[in-house]
RNA sequence: GCGGGUGUAGCUCAAGGGUAGAGCACUGGACUGUGGCUCCAGGGGUUGGGGGUUCGAAACCCCUCACUCGCCCCA
């Protein structure tokens, strides 16, 4: 009988009105705080040329290899729904020569990202991030500033406790030496590693350290640490970041195994994790990407950024914001004459800035009163044909049940006085 | 891509081969034009879909779809 049901595609959620208070609190907190820290909002496209992500994130990353929503445009050009925000932000930075306006550009963005992963708790195919990028300075103070910004953001929302994991991935100069050393080490243990890790020895040895399997973790426990292969510049940067964190009193945990999944990271890499989210416990992550701007065709420009997962953060803070009353005044009508007057009346009230509601289908007075009660209005206007004949309406105070007759011509100013 | 779990009313869940139920929500009545509390009544289901076993299936078997949790990976 009924037409086939169409439902939202897998891993994609509707965010219903009942959930919006949490989202609005999060987003307005972010906007206020990011603005305070000197970051300006940018809106960037939800889809881009596929090549941007392939070049920006690294062609062999999991995200690029198997998680992107990629499709041909009508002219055959390959497009991709953005799996993250940094690449697009950098593309915009380059395209609009933002470095000419100021040596340092600090941006933030809010919006949906898309990855074709198997959904589970805290992981969706369309999810939302707030991201920030500071482009144009290699100063470790910016790394520190972003960590402080995240810390303050989580505090403002009452999300606690969170743990900050910190590592340095070195730069393009010191990483090859470490890579070789790690590779040599892994070769000696290869037979004990899981299949995926054996493959990673060649493709991306750093990622072996990040493997969650106990066997792999045990075998790599005494693997060489990246931090002992850092060149003087990277060591200096890492030390400065840590000193800065100490100066502002922000606690962190060194995690030599922390490896990000995207190839553009250099030097500082970090993650904020929280308890109680199931397997997906990372709520924000980021790091420095000193080679990315140049890699995407811009001038050599250092940068640092992060993204935080809105859905995951929202899952952590009490969404007990009671729904506010959705109207100030309800107009109940009885009879055809009254019904004909109601659209004019609600319009006059709304023009006066009063949130007015009515029963469009004119049920029984009882059902209209019930709805007025449910809406939480302070006053209900009862407009029946009897009142119309007298040129008045009844105004009922829902709390005291007191009712007064008010001339129709006086109704709007009367209610305006009652509900400021 | 690979595993486990779950699909019954709008929602949360019962019924474990023998007439599909409750609570909440919704609608109406008690109170001919007056909300919350109480009581009464009512509407609403091809038990996710398809096939099989059986006199008889929501239940047992197979397939499929969806959701969900986990692996991989990530925010």
XYZ file of C-alpha atoms (C1' of nucleotides) in Angstrom:
495
model
C 0.000 0.000 0.000
C 2.526 2.581 1.115
C 5.367 3.636 -1.122
C 8.787 2.112 -0.444
C 10.463 3.753 2.488
C 13.382 6.001 1.749
C 15.684 6.439 4.647
C 18.864 8.330 5.340
C 21.862 6.519 3.956
C 24.070 4.476 6.206
C 26.235 6.399 8.599
C 24.429 9.672 7.958
C 22.328 11.149 10.737
C 19.566 13.673 11.027
C 20.215 16.112 13.816
C 16.747 16.607 15.232
C 15.390 19.721 16.973
C 15.784 18.056 20.361
C 19.538 17.810 19.812
C 20.008 21.328 18.541
C 20.538 23.032 21.924
C 23.735 21.021 22.385
C 24.912 21.843 18.895
C 24.135 25.511 19.314
C 25.927 25.677 22.642
C 28.960 23.971 21.160
C 29.073 26.114 18.057
C 28.519 29.423 19.807
C 31.119 28.514 22.431
C 33.539 27.707 19.632
C 32.852 30.927 17.738
C 33.295 33.107 20.803
C 36.442 31.356 21.959
C 38.121 31.050 18.558
C 37.428 34.713 17.950
C 39.019 35.552 21.290
C 42.100 33.623 20.221
C 42.275 35.592 16.981
C 40.911 33.033 14.550
C 38.556 34.198 11.808
C 35.866 31.998 10.345
C 36.114 30.788 6.772
C 33.574 28.808 4.775
C 35.127 26.447 2.303
C 33.461 24.131 -0.201
C 32.181 20.741 0.762
C 33.637 19.235 -2.386
C 36.889 19.825 -4.150
C 38.982 18.415 -6.961
C 39.978 14.890 -5.967
C 43.589 15.735 -6.649
C 43.641 18.235 -3.783
C 43.105 15.517 -1.226
C 45.293 12.952 -2.968
C 48.213 15.375 -2.982
C 47.450 17.028 0.316
C 46.798 14.051 2.559
C 49.115 11.579 0.865
C 48.168 9.122 -1.843
C 48.808 6.054 0.283
C 46.845 7.102 3.360
C 43.814 5.041 4.267
C 41.579 8.059 3.906
C 42.620 8.623 0.317
C 42.931 4.996 -0.642
C 39.571 3.735 0.485
C 37.481 6.237 2.422
C 36.715 9.081 0.047
C 33.398 9.836 -1.571
C 34.709 10.398 -5.084
C 32.563 10.825 -8.168
C 32.900 12.197 -11.692
C 31.411 15.589 -12.434
C 29.263 15.897 -15.551
C 32.329 16.926 -17.519
C 34.266 13.937 -16.256
C 36.439 15.804 -13.759
C 36.905 13.823 -10.554
C 35.399 15.474 -7.483
C 35.522 14.402 -3.845
C 33.422 15.221 -0.806
C 35.920 16.639 1.666
C 37.187 14.030 4.157
C 38.816 16.775 6.260
C 39.137 20.517 6.244
C 42.810 21.388 6.185
C 43.424 20.716 2.505
C 40.564 22.963 1.437
C 41.589 25.718 3.826
C 45.140 25.656 2.482
C 43.831 25.620 -1.088
C 41.809 28.749 -0.318
C 44.827 30.328 1.367
C 46.899 29.773 -1.757
C 44.167 30.648 -4.241
C 43.418 34.011 -2.627
C 47.044 34.853 -1.774
C 46.064 35.370 1.829
C 49.737 35.785 2.816
C 49.699 39.189 1.137
C 47.220 40.486 3.694
C 49.192 39.469 6.738
C 52.230 37.319 7.442
C 50.123 35.105 9.697
C 46.652 33.865 8.845
C 44.515 32.271 11.525
C 41.344 30.559 10.279
C 38.650 28.338 11.654
C 35.772 26.506 10.045
C 32.747 24.503 11.103
C 31.041 21.948 8.954
C 30.480 18.424 7.699
C 33.150 15.989 6.534
C 32.647 12.736 4.675
C 34.417 9.416 4.927
C 33.228 6.082 3.623
C 33.949 4.055 6.740
C 31.937 1.404 8.490
C 29.857 3.338 11.015
C 30.053 2.538 14.714
C 29.845 4.392 18.012
C 31.290 7.860 17.475
C 32.036 7.284 13.809
C 29.849 8.357 10.940
C 30.088 8.760 7.206
C 28.977 12.341 7.486
C 30.327 13.952 10.624
C 31.068 17.468 11.721
C 34.248 19.177 12.738
C 35.421 22.479 14.057
C 38.900 23.041 12.682
C 41.516 25.727 13.048
C 44.615 26.548 11.020
C 47.425 29.004 11.760
C 49.343 29.537 8.540
C 52.523 31.539 8.078
C 54.599 31.040 11.192
C 56.856 28.256 12.421
C 56.694 29.523 15.986
C 56.118 26.829 18.592
C 53.988 29.369 20.422
C 51.266 28.733 17.874
C 51.365 25.012 18.605
C 50.991 25.839 22.284
C 48.258 28.358 21.615
C 46.135 25.812 19.776
C 46.509 23.279 22.565
C 45.457 25.925 25.061
C 42.536 26.850 22.839
C 41.338 23.260 22.805
C 41.808 22.943 26.544
C 39.767 26.074 27.168
C 37.111 24.922 24.763
C 36.641 21.617 26.563
C 36.625 23.395 29.915
C 34.003 25.859 28.717
C 31.754 22.983 27.749
C 32.421 21.081 30.946
C 34.006 18.200 29.080
C 36.407 16.487 31.440
C 38.624 14.778 32.002
C 40.514 14.933 28.750
C 44.031 13.724 28.092
C 46.495 15.467 25.815
C 48.870 13.142 23.994
C 51.896 14.772 22.446
C 54.623 13.685 20.077
C 56.966 15.053 17.460
C 57.156 13.448 14.055
C 60.236 15.350 12.950
C 60.606 17.130 9.666
C 61.500 16.098 6.152
C 65.157 16.271 7.083
C 65.164 14.042 10.138
C 62.389 11.646 9.333
C 64.165 9.621 6.611
C 66.934 8.616 8.996
C 64.388 7.539 11.593
C 62.345 5.767 8.983
C 65.339 3.707 7.933
C 66.274 2.881 11.492
C 62.715 1.878 12.334
C 62.484 -0.204 9.192
C 65.656 -2.076 10.075
C 64.310 -2.715 13.538
C 60.954 -3.911 12.254
C 62.588 -6.261 9.763
C 64.106 -8.169 12.645
C 60.631 -8.709 14.146
C 58.618 -8.966 10.996
C 57.541 -12.576 11.426
C 55.748 -11.777 14.682
C 53.835 -8.790 13.384
C 50.298 -8.878 12.101
C 49.675 -9.040 8.384
C 48.778 -5.381 8.093
C 51.913 -4.348 9.938
C 54.141 -6.504 7.759
C 52.800 -4.584 4.814
C 53.304 -1.278 6.588
C 57.026 -1.928 7.079
C 57.469 -0.969 3.446
C 54.610 1.444 2.870
C 54.494 3.394 6.113
C 56.638 1.995 8.921
C 55.642 4.726 11.382
C 52.122 3.414 11.348
C 53.264 0.058 12.768
C 53.853 1.852 16.063
C 50.243 2.886 16.063
C 48.896 -0.655 15.693
C 46.416 -1.575 18.412
C 47.223 -5.298 18.472
C 48.864 -6.486 21.640
C 51.379 -8.687 19.798
C 52.525 -5.805 17.674
C 52.711 -3.425 20.584
C 54.786 -5.894 22.586
C 57.203 -6.483 19.725
C 57.684 -2.782 19.141
C 57.988 -1.821 22.783
C 61.696 -1.150 22.501
C 61.586 0.205 18.976
C 63.702 3.270 18.339
C 61.807 6.453 19.223
C 61.410 9.219 16.713
C 62.377 11.730 19.339
C 65.926 10.390 19.508
C 66.364 10.934 15.777
C 65.168 14.514 15.617
C 67.537 17.083 14.189
C 68.532 20.123 16.260
C 65.795 22.309 14.828
C 63.032 19.804 15.547
C 64.390 19.108 19.024
C 64.414 22.845 19.699
C 60.853 23.172 18.471
C 59.598 20.239 20.501
C 61.348 21.516 23.633
C 59.826 24.943 23.110
C 56.327 23.474 22.765
C 56.753 21.519 25.978
C 58.193 24.520 27.787
C 55.259 26.597 26.617
C 52.788 24.015 27.892
C 54.579 24.020 31.235
C 54.428 27.813 31.323
C 50.655 27.852 30.897
C 50.211 24.880 33.205
C 48.703 22.549 30.617
C 49.418 18.910 31.431
C 50.302 16.479 28.674
C 51.500 12.938 28.165
C 54.372 12.170 25.826
C 53.309 9.434 23.436
C 56.180 8.369 21.179
C 53.839 6.050 19.295
C 51.435 8.774 18.308
C 51.339 8.815 14.531
C 48.732 10.687 12.597
C 46.966 9.084 9.680
C 47.656 11.891 7.245
C 51.021 12.375 5.597
C 51.235 16.140 5.856
C 52.140 16.305 9.531
C 55.608 17.423 10.608
C 57.086 18.103 14.015
C 54.278 18.497 16.557
C 51.469 15.925 16.547
C 48.790 15.735 19.199
C 45.513 14.167 20.204
C 42.970 14.902 22.889
C 41.247 11.779 24.149
C 38.350 11.270 26.544
C 36.840 8.370 28.436
C 33.407 6.959 27.839
C 33.162 7.080 24.066
C 33.800 3.432 23.277
C 36.470 2.595 20.757
C 36.539 6.067 19.231
C 38.015 8.098 22.040
C 39.834 10.821 20.121
C 37.889 14.045 20.341
C 40.404 16.369 18.703
C 43.673 15.952 16.876
C 46.124 17.917 14.848
C 49.673 19.023 14.398
C 52.125 21.008 12.378
C 52.327 20.760 8.596
C 55.273 22.846 7.507
C 55.464 21.430 4.003
C 51.810 21.378 3.032
C 51.336 24.847 1.569
C 54.337 24.414 -0.688
C 53.249 20.885 -1.574
C 49.948 22.240 -2.817
C 51.561 24.847 -5.018
C 51.923 27.806 -2.663
C 55.023 29.515 -1.355
C 57.028 27.675 1.318
C 54.897 28.401 4.382
C 54.727 26.684 7.749
C 51.419 25.969 9.429
C 49.743 24.211 12.329
C 46.156 23.130 12.811
C 43.671 20.765 14.366
C 40.143 19.498 14.057
C 37.703 18.419 16.734
C 34.818 16.029 16.241
C 31.549 17.720 17.118
C 29.500 14.532 17.523
C 32.098 13.041 19.851
C 32.331 16.148 21.996
C 28.571 16.462 22.200
C 28.382 12.881 23.410
C 30.432 13.993 26.408
C 28.655 17.004 27.750
C 25.358 16.847 29.536
C 22.741 17.821 27.070
C 20.311 18.650 29.835
C 19.426 22.018 28.415
C 15.673 22.040 28.968
C 13.719 22.946 25.909
C 12.710 26.571 26.225
C 9.068 27.471 25.691
C 8.499 27.765 22.013
C 5.811 30.443 22.261
C 4.726 33.313 24.511
C 1.091 33.437 23.521
C -1.319 30.852 22.204
C -4.496 31.789 20.394
C -7.359 29.370 20.770
C -10.308 29.874 18.442
C -13.882 28.676 18.382
C -16.092 28.999 15.373
C -15.715 30.092 11.782
C -15.610 33.847 12.389
C -12.846 33.435 14.919
C -10.948 31.095 12.688
C -11.024 33.636 9.905
C -9.523 36.260 12.200
C -6.707 34.152 13.573
C -4.101 34.557 10.849
C -4.382 38.315 11.128
C -4.053 38.150 14.870
C -0.986 35.894 15.033
C 0.624 38.062 12.380
C -0.034 41.234 14.372
C 1.437 39.616 17.478
C 4.493 38.346 15.624
C 5.002 41.762 14.026
C 5.140 43.063 17.583
C 7.900 40.562 18.378
C 5.689 38.235 20.394
C 6.112 34.530 19.759
C 2.565 33.529 18.921
C 1.133 30.119 18.106
C -2.311 28.851 17.289
C -4.120 25.653 16.417
C -4.306 25.678 12.663
C -6.801 22.838 12.604
C -9.048 24.203 15.344
C -9.677 21.174 17.504
C -11.806 21.319 20.604
C -11.080 24.099 23.060
C -9.846 21.455 25.451
C -7.290 20.178 22.982
C -6.232 23.735 22.178
C -5.738 24.479 25.862
C -3.711 21.329 26.197
C -1.453 22.428 23.408
C -1.092 25.881 24.891
C -0.048 24.255 28.150
C 2.449 22.025 26.416
C 3.996 24.957 24.593
C 4.540 26.612 27.935
C 2.902 29.909 26.992
C 2.258 32.471 29.676
C -1.013 33.640 28.177
C -3.689 32.143 26.020
C -6.059 34.257 23.974
C -9.479 32.676 23.666
C -11.267 33.989 20.641
C -14.753 32.642 20.008
C -17.511 33.823 17.771
C -19.183 35.219 20.912
C -16.183 37.422 21.585
C -15.905 38.459 17.965
C -19.502 39.694 18.168
C -18.527 41.835 21.160
C -15.262 42.984 19.625
C -13.247 41.449 22.458
C -11.111 38.450 23.326
C -10.432 36.612 26.563
C -6.853 36.687 27.809
C -6.075 33.900 30.223
C -3.032 33.877 32.467
C -2.026 30.240 32.399
C -0.359 30.302 35.801
C -3.061 32.117 37.779
C -6.011 31.120 35.589
C -7.166 34.736 35.776
C -9.128 35.791 32.705
C -9.823 39.286 31.456
C -11.783 40.612 28.529
C -9.716 42.787 26.257
C -10.924 44.796 23.280
C -9.589 43.326 20.031
C -8.078 46.689 19.130
C -6.166 46.691 22.428
C -5.031 43.063 22.278
C -1.557 43.507 20.828
C -0.467 46.347 23.123
C -2.060 44.554 26.066
C -0.092 41.366 25.400
C 3.023 43.326 24.706
C 2.825 44.750 28.199
C 2.273 41.296 29.656
C 5.036 39.459 27.782
C 8.014 41.721 27.276
C 36.285 -5.047 3.544
C 35.758 -8.633 8.080
C 33.291 -10.398 12.790
C 29.292 -10.318 16.955
C 24.389 -8.538 18.576
C 19.426 -6.732 17.575
C 14.856 -5.904 14.401
C 7.147 -6.541 17.481
C 2.353 0.186 17.734
C 5.062 6.997 17.000
C 8.680 5.659 21.543
C 10.446 1.925 25.468
C 9.543 -3.111 25.684
C 6.425 -8.067 26.780
C 4.563 -12.556 24.578
C 9.848 -18.728 23.421
C 4.723 -22.964 18.332
C -1.999 -22.081 19.656
C -6.820 -15.265 19.003
C -0.274 -9.943 18.971
C -0.095 -7.109 24.484
C 1.434 -3.208 28.256
C 3.389 1.566 29.638
C 4.268 6.313 27.584
C 2.543 9.450 23.566
C -1.849 10.777 20.541
C -7.447 11.569 20.126
C -12.171 11.823 22.555
C -15.195 11.739 27.064
C -16.226 12.401 32.529
C -16.186 18.661 32.731
C -22.151 21.100 25.743
C -16.482 27.191 25.500
C -11.160 26.193 29.349
C -4.620 23.237 30.332
C -1.620 20.329 34.209
C -3.858 15.656 38.326
C -7.318 11.399 38.177
C -10.596 7.875 35.835
C -12.871 5.776 31.307
C -12.825 4.877 26.120
C -10.699 4.976 21.187
C -7.406 5.056 16.909
C -3.061 3.018 15.463
C 0.714 -3.524 13.688
C 0.839 -7.477 6.449
C 5.812 -8.739 14.323
C 12.017 -5.264 8.766
C 11.337 -8.046 3.788
C 11.266 -12.881 1.084
C 11.226 -18.109 1.205
C 10.937 -22.804 4.070
C 9.271 -26.403 8.210
C 4.288 -27.083 10.572
C -2.663 -28.410 11.091
C -0.835 -23.704 13.074
C 5.206 -19.205 13.090
C 6.363 -12.911 16.139
C 8.830 -17.454 17.900
C 12.250 -22.754 14.530
C 15.506 -22.943 9.619
C 17.622 -20.354 5.158
C 18.330 -15.831 2.378
C 18.145 -10.600 2.340
C 17.886 -5.608 4.217
C 18.446 -2.218 8.130
C 20.292 -0.734 12.701
C 24.021 -1.461 16.354
C 28.792 -2.777 18.682
C 33.755 -4.203 17.541
C 38.253 -4.975 13.905
C 40.922 -1.870 10.343
C 41.293 3.318 10.394
C 39.934 7.877 12.259
C 37.345 13.508 14.592
